[in-house]
Amino acid sequence: MNFIWLEDFLALASSGNFSRAAEERHTSQPAFSRRIRALEEWLGAALFDRSSQPARLTDVGEWFVGVANDLINRVERVPGEARQVAEASSVTLRIASTHALSFTFLPRWLRGLESQTTLGPVQLMSDVLQRCEALMLQGQVQFVLSHAHSKAQGALDAEPYRSARIGEDQLVAVSAPDAHGHPKHQLGGSRSTAVQVLKYTEESGLGRITRAVLDRRLEAFAVQVVFTAHLASVLRTMVLDARGLAWLPQTLVQEDLDQGRLVAAASSDWNVPLEIRLYRDRELRGRAADAFWKTAAGV
């Protein structure tokens, strides 16, 4: 039995018109009629009363409508169920992480977890938060690692997704220093003097946070946005090149601050406290993913 026959049958059952059903199925009427006849021969019973126009379902045909729909629906579920079975037995952890944490926090964090439990292979996808969220929503990853702030909720902050706080960070306003070690670009001086600022784009999770927390406060200043980028690492490079000030994760710039390559460009009340959160899929399938979550989240 060919599964194409089932869709042919349902098309004809819907209209009773062989020509229309054949057109809908993108085939010629003779070929379509042969496939319907082949299905009836396979079943050993007539499905349509062809003596009337439009053709009417026989009693067997009426019964077979439900059977055909059930079979098609079952076949459509097979690939997803196969992936679930494979995932349940897989030891590979699939994690999406924002770029900034991929380079700074994640390697040290994984080393710490490895001292508590045995981790299998890890497949890391590093991207902007918007894309990381999409990967989770599409079921392509089991976990998402990102910065978070209560004023900038995302798609994974709602049910049925869960998350755990696994670290902390903060955004600090930084600038390249001048010859005297003072910031070349500073917030808090004359409010009439334009402050050159480097900002994150819409797709960036840190951009989502800075817009929610800082944009209204910055309205009191003459801010000139001179550069935008997805990545904190790109903004860091531009700040080091003295293009302006930017709010960057302390985990990314602490060494620059310690060595004087960057300096604070605003008072500490402009710092934005951040959580580092691990988000998990709605259903964790497999012992490896479940054990990883329990260790990482401390549950």
mmCIF file of C-alpha atoms in Angstrom:
data_model
loop_
_atom_site.group_PDB
_atom_site.id
_atom_site.type_symbol
_atom_site.label_atom_id
_atom_site.label_comp_id
_atom_site.label_asym_id
_atom_site.label_seq_id
_atom_site.Cartn_x
_atom_site.Cartn_y
_atom_site.Cartn_z
ATOM 1 C CA MET A 1 0.000 0.000 0.000
ATOM 2 C CA ASN A 2 1.337 3.410 -0.996
ATOM 3 C CA PHE A 3 0.728 6.240 1.496
ATOM 4 C CA ILE A 4 0.115 8.575 -1.455
ATOM 5 C CA TRP A 5 -3.089 6.615 -2.005
ATOM 6 C CA LEU A 6 -4.384 7.748 1.384
ATOM 7 C CA GLU A 7 -4.059 11.432 0.489
ATOM 8 C CA ASP A 8 -5.642 10.715 -2.910
ATOM 9 C CA PHE A 9 -8.542 9.009 -1.184
ATOM 10 C CA LEU A 10 -9.129 11.893 1.242
ATOM 11 C CA ALA A 11 -9.009 14.449 -1.590
ATOM 12 C CA LEU A 12 -11.674 12.515 -3.502
ATOM 13 C CA ALA A 13 -13.723 11.906 -0.368
ATOM 14 C CA SER A 14 -13.824 15.657 0.208
ATOM 15 C CA SER A 15 -15.189 16.621 -3.231
ATOM 16 C CA GLY A 16 -16.479 13.436 -4.887
ATOM 17 C CA ASN A 17 -15.160 14.852 -8.152
ATOM 18 C CA PHE A 18 -12.363 12.882 -9.828
ATOM 19 C CA SER A 19 -11.200 15.766 -12.030
ATOM 20 C CA ARG A 20 -11.050 18.263 -9.182
ATOM 21 C CA ALA A 21 -9.336 15.808 -6.836
ATOM 22 C CA ALA A 22 -6.769 14.887 -9.520
ATOM 23 C CA GLU A 23 -6.001 18.584 -10.057
ATOM 24 C CA GLU A 24 -5.616 19.105 -6.328
ATOM 25 C CA ARG A 25 -3.186 16.189 -6.219
ATOM 26 C CA HIS A 26 -1.244 17.574 -9.229
ATOM 27 C CA THR A 27 -1.772 14.525 -11.436
ATOM 28 C CA SER A 28 -3.814 13.501 -14.460
ATOM 29 C CA GLN A 29 -7.297 12.093 -13.947
ATOM 30 C CA PRO A 30 -6.445 8.663 -15.477
ATOM 31 C CA ALA A 31 -3.420 8.275 -13.182
ATOM 32 C CA PHE A 32 -5.453 9.451 -10.198
ATOM 33 C CA SER A 33 -8.266 7.009 -10.961
ATOM 34 C CA ARG A 34 -5.762 4.155 -11.236
ATOM 35 C CA ARG A 35 -4.385 4.964 -7.775
ATOM 36 C CA ILE A 36 -7.877 5.016 -6.234
ATOM 37 C CA ARG A 37 -8.620 1.679 -7.907
ATOM 38 C CA ALA A 38 -5.312 0.263 -6.622
ATOM 39 C CA LEU A 39 -6.249 1.286 -3.072
ATOM 40 C CA GLU A 40 -9.646 -0.405 -3.400
ATOM 41 C CA GLU A 41 -7.993 -3.558 -4.727
ATOM 42 C CA TRP A 42 -5.563 -3.562 -1.811
ATOM 43 C CA LEU A 43 -8.467 -3.236 0.636
ATOM 44 C CA GLY A 44 -10.630 -5.705 -1.253
ATOM 45 C CA ALA A 45 -13.669 -3.395 -1.142
ATOM 46 C CA ALA A 46 -15.102 -0.450 -3.062
ATOM 47 C CA LEU A 47 -14.660 2.929 -1.410
ATOM 48 C CA PHE A 48 -16.811 5.014 -3.774
ATOM 49 C CA ASP A 49 -20.183 4.583 -5.494
ATOM 50 C CA ARG A 50 -19.339 5.818 -8.969
ATOM 51 C CA SER A 51 -22.916 5.534 -10.253
ATOM 52 C CA SER A 52 -23.725 9.021 -8.940
ATOM 53 C CA GLN A 53 -22.162 12.409 -9.551
ATOM 54 C CA PRO A 54 -20.441 13.432 -7.434
ATOM 55 C CA ALA A 55 -19.143 10.035 -6.366
ATOM 56 C CA ARG A 56 -20.339 9.025 -2.925
ATOM 57 C CA LEU A 57 -18.537 7.113 -0.220
ATOM 58 C CA THR A 58 -19.660 3.560 0.389
ATOM 59 C CA ASP A 59 -20.047 2.301 3.948
ATOM 60 C CA VAL A 60 -16.489 1.015 3.772
ATOM 61 C CA GLY A 61 -15.411 4.414 2.434
ATOM 62 C CA GLU A 62 -17.068 6.204 5.358
ATOM 63 C CA TRP A 63 -15.202 3.944 7.758
ATOM 64 C CA PHE A 64 -11.913 4.341 5.899
ATOM 65 C CA VAL A 65 -11.931 8.155 6.186
ATOM 66 C CA GLY A 66 -11.108 7.846 9.890
ATOM 67 C CA VAL A 67 -8.568 5.106 9.245
ATOM 68 C CA ALA A 68 -6.781 7.159 6.554
ATOM 69 C CA ASN A 69 -6.594 10.254 8.766
ATOM 70 C CA ASP A 70 -5.247 8.202 11.677
ATOM 71 C CA LEU A 71 -2.603 6.585 9.493
ATOM 72 C CA ILE A 72 -1.431 9.901 8.009
ATOM 73 C CA ASN A 73 -1.284 11.550 11.440
ATOM 74 C CA ARG A 74 0.629 8.589 12.830
ATOM 75 C CA VAL A 75 3.178 8.700 10.016
ATOM 76 C CA GLU A 76 3.675 12.452 10.496
ATOM 77 C CA ARG A 77 4.498 11.866 14.168
ATOM 78 C CA VAL A 78 7.070 9.161 13.474
ATOM 79 C CA PRO A 79 10.114 11.432 12.771
ATOM 80 C CA GLY A 80 9.511 13.466 15.944
ATOM 81 C CA GLU A 81 9.043 10.335 18.030
ATOM 82 C CA ALA A 82 12.190 8.843 16.529
ATOM 83 C CA ARG A 83 14.131 11.970 17.532
ATOM 84 C CA GLN A 84 12.717 11.692 21.054
ATOM 85 C CA VAL A 85 13.851 8.085 21.341
ATOM 86 C CA ALA A 86 17.301 8.986 20.021
ATOM 87 C CA GLU A 87 17.511 11.952 22.386
ATOM 88 C CA ALA A 88 16.517 9.839 25.385
ATOM 89 C CA SER A 89 19.514 7.595 24.805
ATOM 90 C CA SER A 90 21.912 10.369 23.754
ATOM 91 C CA VAL A 91 24.692 11.485 26.073
ATOM 92 C CA THR A 92 25.344 14.672 24.068
ATOM 93 C CA LEU A 93 24.278 17.920 25.736
ATOM 94 C CA ARG A 94 23.054 20.604 23.326
ATOM 95 C CA ILE A 95 23.567 24.094 24.751
ATOM 96 C CA ALA A 96 23.017 27.494 23.150
ATOM 97 C CA SER A 97 24.889 30.344 24.784
ATOM 98 C CA THR A 98 25.167 34.039 24.090
ATOM 99 C CA HIS A 99 28.538 35.046 22.661
ATOM 100 C CA ALA A 100 29.732 36.990 25.687
ATOM 101 C CA LEU A 101 29.216 34.072 28.072
ATOM 102 C CA SER A 102 30.615 31.548 25.599
ATOM 103 C CA PHE A 103 33.993 33.267 25.751
ATOM 104 C CA THR A 104 34.112 34.133 29.437
ATOM 105 C CA PHE A 105 31.826 32.377 31.895
ATOM 106 C CA LEU A 106 30.962 29.081 30.196
ATOM 107 C CA PRO A 107 34.416 27.398 30.042
ATOM 108 C CA ARG A 108 35.100 27.995 33.760
ATOM 109 C CA TRP A 109 31.559 26.991 34.684
ATOM 110 C CA LEU A 110 31.782 23.694 32.797
ATOM 111 C CA ARG A 111 35.097 22.910 34.480
ATOM 112 C CA GLY A 112 33.435 23.452 37.835
ATOM 113 C CA LEU A 113 30.578 21.113 36.940
ATOM 114 C CA GLU A 114 33.034 18.454 35.791
ATOM 115 C CA SER A 115 34.467 18.377 39.326
ATOM 116 C CA GLN A 116 31.012 17.330 40.570
ATOM 117 C CA THR A 117 29.781 14.997 37.838
ATOM 118 C CA THR A 118 30.812 13.341 34.597
ATOM 119 C CA LEU A 119 29.743 15.313 31.551
ATOM 120 C CA GLY A 120 29.363 13.691 28.169
ATOM 121 C CA PRO A 121 30.003 15.448 24.870
ATOM 122 C CA VAL A 122 28.765 19.056 24.717
ATOM 123 C CA GLN A 123 27.489 20.593 21.494
ATOM 124 C CA LEU A 124 27.672 24.381 21.870
ATOM 125 C CA MET A 125 25.898 26.863 19.645
ATOM 126 C CA SER A 126 27.027 30.435 20.283
ATOM 127 C CA ASP A 127 24.771 33.220 19.012
ATOM 128 C CA VAL A 128 22.820 36.334 19.956
ATOM 129 C CA LEU A 129 20.073 35.789 22.529
ATOM 130 C CA GLN A 130 17.237 36.102 20.018
ATOM 131 C CA ARG A 131 18.657 33.213 18.008
ATOM 132 C CA CYS A 132 19.394 31.165 21.151
ATOM 133 C CA GLU A 133 15.767 31.557 22.202
ATOM 134 C CA ALA A 134 14.615 30.465 18.740
ATOM 135 C CA LEU A 135 16.778 27.334 18.958
ATOM 136 C CA MET A 136 15.118 26.439 22.258
ATOM 137 C CA LEU A 137 11.606 27.154 20.979
ATOM 138 C CA GLN A 138 12.296 24.921 17.967
ATOM 139 C CA GLY A 139 13.546 22.116 20.199
ATOM 140 C CA GLN A 140 17.041 22.174 18.702
ATOM 141 C CA VAL A 141 18.809 22.665 22.048
ATOM 142 C CA GLN A 142 18.139 21.449 25.571
ATOM 143 C CA PHE A 143 19.615 24.435 27.414
ATOM 144 C CA VAL A 144 20.215 28.153 26.908
ATOM 145 C CA LEU A 145 22.800 30.135 28.873
ATOM 146 C CA SER A 146 22.389 33.908 28.969
ATOM 147 C CA HIS A 147 22.457 37.073 31.009
ATOM 148 C CA ALA A 148 19.112 38.047 32.494
ATOM 149 C CA HIS A 149 17.434 40.978 34.226
ATOM 150 C CA SER A 150 13.999 41.184 35.821
ATOM 151 C CA LYS A 151 13.081 44.254 33.734
ATOM 152 C CA ALA A 152 13.897 42.538 30.416
ATOM 153 C CA GLN A 153 11.891 39.329 30.256
ATOM 154 C CA GLY A 154 12.291 37.070 27.248
ATOM 155 C CA ALA A 155 10.464 34.174 25.613
ATOM 156 C CA LEU A 156 12.061 31.635 27.955
ATOM 157 C CA ASP A 157 11.077 33.463 31.148
ATOM 158 C CA ALA A 158 7.497 32.182 30.895
ATOM 159 C CA GLU A 159 5.930 28.769 31.396
ATOM 160 C CA PRO A 160 6.528 26.016 30.519
ATOM 161 C CA TYR A 161 10.256 26.804 30.456
ATOM 162 C CA ARG A 162 12.291 26.742 33.659
ATOM 163 C CA SER A 163 15.528 28.422 34.626
ATOM 164 C CA ALA A 164 18.070 28.556 37.415
ATOM 165 C CA ARG A 165 20.409 31.329 38.501
ATOM 166 C CA ILE A 166 23.940 29.958 38.190
ATOM 167 C CA GLY A 167 26.035 33.108 38.424
ATOM 168 C CA GLU A 168 26.113 36.880 38.489
ATOM 169 C CA ASP A 169 27.661 39.646 36.455
ATOM 170 C CA GLN A 170 27.146 43.352 35.859
ATOM 171 C CA LEU A 171 27.254 45.793 32.997
ATOM 172 C CA VAL A 172 29.755 48.556 33.598
ATOM 173 C CA ALA A 173 30.184 51.746 31.580
ATOM 174 C CA VAL A 174 33.752 51.771 30.295
ATOM 175 C CA SER A 175 35.942 53.971 28.112
ATOM 176 C CA ALA A 176 39.475 54.058 26.848
ATOM 177 C CA PRO A 177 41.667 56.229 29.111
ATOM 178 C CA ASP A 178 43.401 59.432 28.116
ATOM 179 C CA ALA A 179 47.071 60.148 28.839
ATOM 180 C CA HIS A 180 46.230 60.920 32.474
ATOM 181 C CA GLY A 181 44.192 57.750 33.031
ATOM 182 C CA HIS A 182 40.866 59.563 32.879
ATOM 183 C CA PRO A 183 38.045 58.310 30.617
ATOM 184 C CA LYS A 184 38.106 59.825 27.146
ATOM 185 C CA HIS A 185 34.330 59.468 27.054
ATOM 186 C CA GLN A 186 32.488 60.057 30.290
ATOM 187 C CA LEU A 187 28.914 60.121 31.503
ATOM 188 C CA GLY A 188 28.132 62.594 34.232
ATOM 189 C CA GLY A 189 29.925 65.714 33.103
ATOM 190 C CA SER A 190 28.172 68.589 31.356
ATOM 191 C CA ARG A 191 24.740 67.378 30.243
ATOM 192 C CA SER A 192 24.877 69.657 27.235
ATOM 193 C CA THR A 193 28.015 68.002 25.870
ATOM 194 C CA ALA A 194 27.293 65.064 23.569
ATOM 195 C CA VAL A 195 28.396 61.705 24.965
ATOM 196 C CA GLN A 196 29.507 59.239 22.323
ATOM 197 C CA VAL A 197 27.902 55.880 23.098
ATOM 198 C CA LEU A 198 28.304 52.444 21.529
ATOM 199 C CA LYS A 199 25.126 50.373 21.737
ATOM 200 C CA TYR A 200 23.824 46.873 21.167
ATOM 201 C CA THR A 201 21.426 45.997 18.350
ATOM 202 C CA GLU A 202 17.848 44.771 18.767
ATOM 203 C CA GLU A 203 18.848 41.093 18.460
ATOM 204 C CA SER A 204 21.256 41.291 21.390
ATOM 205 C CA GLY A 205 20.148 40.126 24.833
ATOM 206 C CA LEU A 206 22.352 42.757 26.462
ATOM 207 C CA GLY A 207 20.726 45.288 24.163
ATOM 208 C CA ARG A 208 17.331 44.202 25.471
ATOM 209 C CA ILE A 209 18.550 44.767 29.021
ATOM 210 C CA THR A 210 20.223 48.143 28.423
ATOM 211 C CA ARG A 211 17.136 49.438 26.636
ATOM 212 C CA ALA A 212 14.905 48.395 29.528
ATOM 213 C CA VAL A 213 17.160 49.661 32.311
ATOM 214 C CA LEU A 214 19.201 52.569 30.921
ATOM 215 C CA ASP A 215 17.460 54.248 27.993
ATOM 216 C CA ARG A 216 15.107 56.376 30.078
ATOM 217 C CA ARG A 217 17.928 57.529 32.375
ATOM 218 C CA LEU A 218 20.046 58.439 29.354
ATOM 219 C CA GLU A 219 17.334 60.774 28.045
ATOM 220 C CA ALA A 220 18.684 63.389 30.477
ATOM 221 C CA PHE A 221 21.981 63.452 28.554
ATOM 222 C CA ALA A 222 22.957 64.516 25.073
ATOM 223 C CA VAL A 223 23.759 61.031 23.821
ATOM 224 C CA GLN A 224 25.206 60.456 20.378
ATOM 225 C CA VAL A 225 25.052 56.812 19.282
ATOM 226 C CA VAL A 226 28.097 56.394 17.059
ATOM 227 C CA PHE A 227 28.174 52.612 16.605
ATOM 228 C CA THR A 228 25.936 49.566 17.117
ATOM 229 C CA ALA A 229 26.750 45.850 17.071
ATOM 230 C CA HIS A 230 25.286 42.485 18.099
ATOM 231 C CA LEU A 231 28.257 41.433 20.185
ATOM 232 C CA ALA A 232 29.801 42.725 23.388
ATOM 233 C CA SER A 233 33.204 41.598 22.100
ATOM 234 C CA VAL A 234 32.853 43.909 19.087
ATOM 235 C CA LEU A 235 31.827 46.849 21.278
ATOM 236 C CA ARG A 236 34.811 46.123 23.534
ATOM 237 C CA THR A 237 37.145 46.411 20.539
ATOM 238 C CA MET A 238 35.582 49.723 19.558
ATOM 239 C CA VAL A 239 35.860 51.062 23.123
ATOM 240 C CA LEU A 240 39.535 50.081 23.205
ATOM 241 C CA ASP A 241 39.879 52.081 19.973
ATOM 242 C CA ALA A 242 38.475 55.119 21.837
ATOM 243 C CA ARG A 243 35.316 55.331 19.707
ATOM 244 C CA GLY A 244 33.049 55.976 22.697
ATOM 245 C CA LEU A 245 31.782 54.444 25.916
ATOM 246 C CA ALA A 246 29.766 51.251 26.230
ATOM 247 C CA TRP A 247 28.144 49.113 28.911
ATOM 248 C CA LEU A 248 30.051 45.832 28.852
ATOM 249 C CA PRO A 249 29.876 42.702 31.041
ATOM 250 C CA GLN A 250 32.404 42.841 33.842
ATOM 251 C CA THR A 251 33.299 39.209 33.101
ATOM 252 C CA LEU A 252 34.451 40.395 29.667
ATOM 253 C CA VAL A 253 36.409 43.517 30.659
ATOM 254 C CA GLN A 254 37.753 42.842 34.170
ATOM 255 C CA GLU A 255 41.257 42.148 32.883
ATOM 256 C CA ASP A 256 41.133 45.330 30.769
ATOM 257 C CA LEU A 257 40.150 47.317 33.866
ATOM 258 C CA ASP A 258 42.831 45.696 36.019
ATOM 259 C CA GLN A 259 45.530 46.507 33.460
ATOM 260 C CA GLY A 260 44.315 50.041 32.742
ATOM 261 C CA ARG A 261 43.362 49.450 29.130
ATOM 262 C CA LEU A 262 39.841 50.522 30.058
ATOM 263 C CA VAL A 263 38.514 52.713 32.860
ATOM 264 C CA ALA A 264 35.102 53.342 34.359
ATOM 265 C CA ALA A 265 33.172 55.931 32.355
ATOM 266 C CA ALA A 266 30.383 56.532 34.886
ATOM 267 C CA SER A 267 29.777 56.289 38.618
ATOM 268 C CA SER A 268 28.918 52.875 40.074
ATOM 269 C CA ASP A 269 25.210 53.721 40.301
ATOM 270 C CA TRP A 270 25.159 53.334 36.515
ATOM 271 C CA ASN A 271 26.250 49.700 36.814
ATOM 272 C CA VAL A 272 23.525 47.223 35.854
ATOM 273 C CA PRO A 273 23.439 44.049 37.992
ATOM 274 C CA LEU A 274 22.855 40.900 35.957
ATOM 275 C CA GLU A 275 21.999 37.303 36.636
ATOM 276 C CA ILE A 276 23.524 34.501 34.620
ATOM 277 C CA ARG A 277 20.717 32.006 34.065
ATOM 278 C CA LEU A 278 20.507 28.520 32.623
ATOM 279 C CA TYR A 279 17.202 27.906 30.845
ATOM 280 C CA ARG A 280 15.976 24.410 30.134
ATOM 281 C CA ASP A 281 13.602 22.856 27.644
ATOM 282 C CA ARG A 282 10.062 21.987 28.667
ATOM 283 C CA GLU A 283 10.838 18.274 28.729
ATOM 284 C CA LEU A 284 14.325 17.007 29.384
ATOM 285 C CA ARG A 285 14.643 13.627 27.728
ATOM 286 C CA GLY A 286 17.450 11.329 28.678
ATOM 287 C CA ARG A 287 19.514 10.673 31.763
ATOM 288 C CA ALA A 288 22.419 12.844 30.610
ATOM 289 C CA ALA A 289 20.339 16.014 30.245
ATOM 290 C CA ASP A 290 18.480 15.369 33.492
ATOM 291 C CA ALA A 291 21.689 14.761 35.444
ATOM 292 C CA PHE A 292 23.271 17.894 33.963
ATOM 293 C CA TRP A 293 20.274 20.023 34.992
ATOM 294 C CA LYS A 294 20.233 18.665 38.526
ATOM 295 C CA THR A 295 23.938 19.368 38.961
ATOM 296 C CA ALA A 296 23.908 22.800 37.325
ATOM 297 C CA ALA A 297 20.737 24.003 39.044
ATOM 298 C CA GLY A 298 21.553 22.397 42.379
ATOM 299 C CA VAL A 299 18.282 20.463 42.563
#
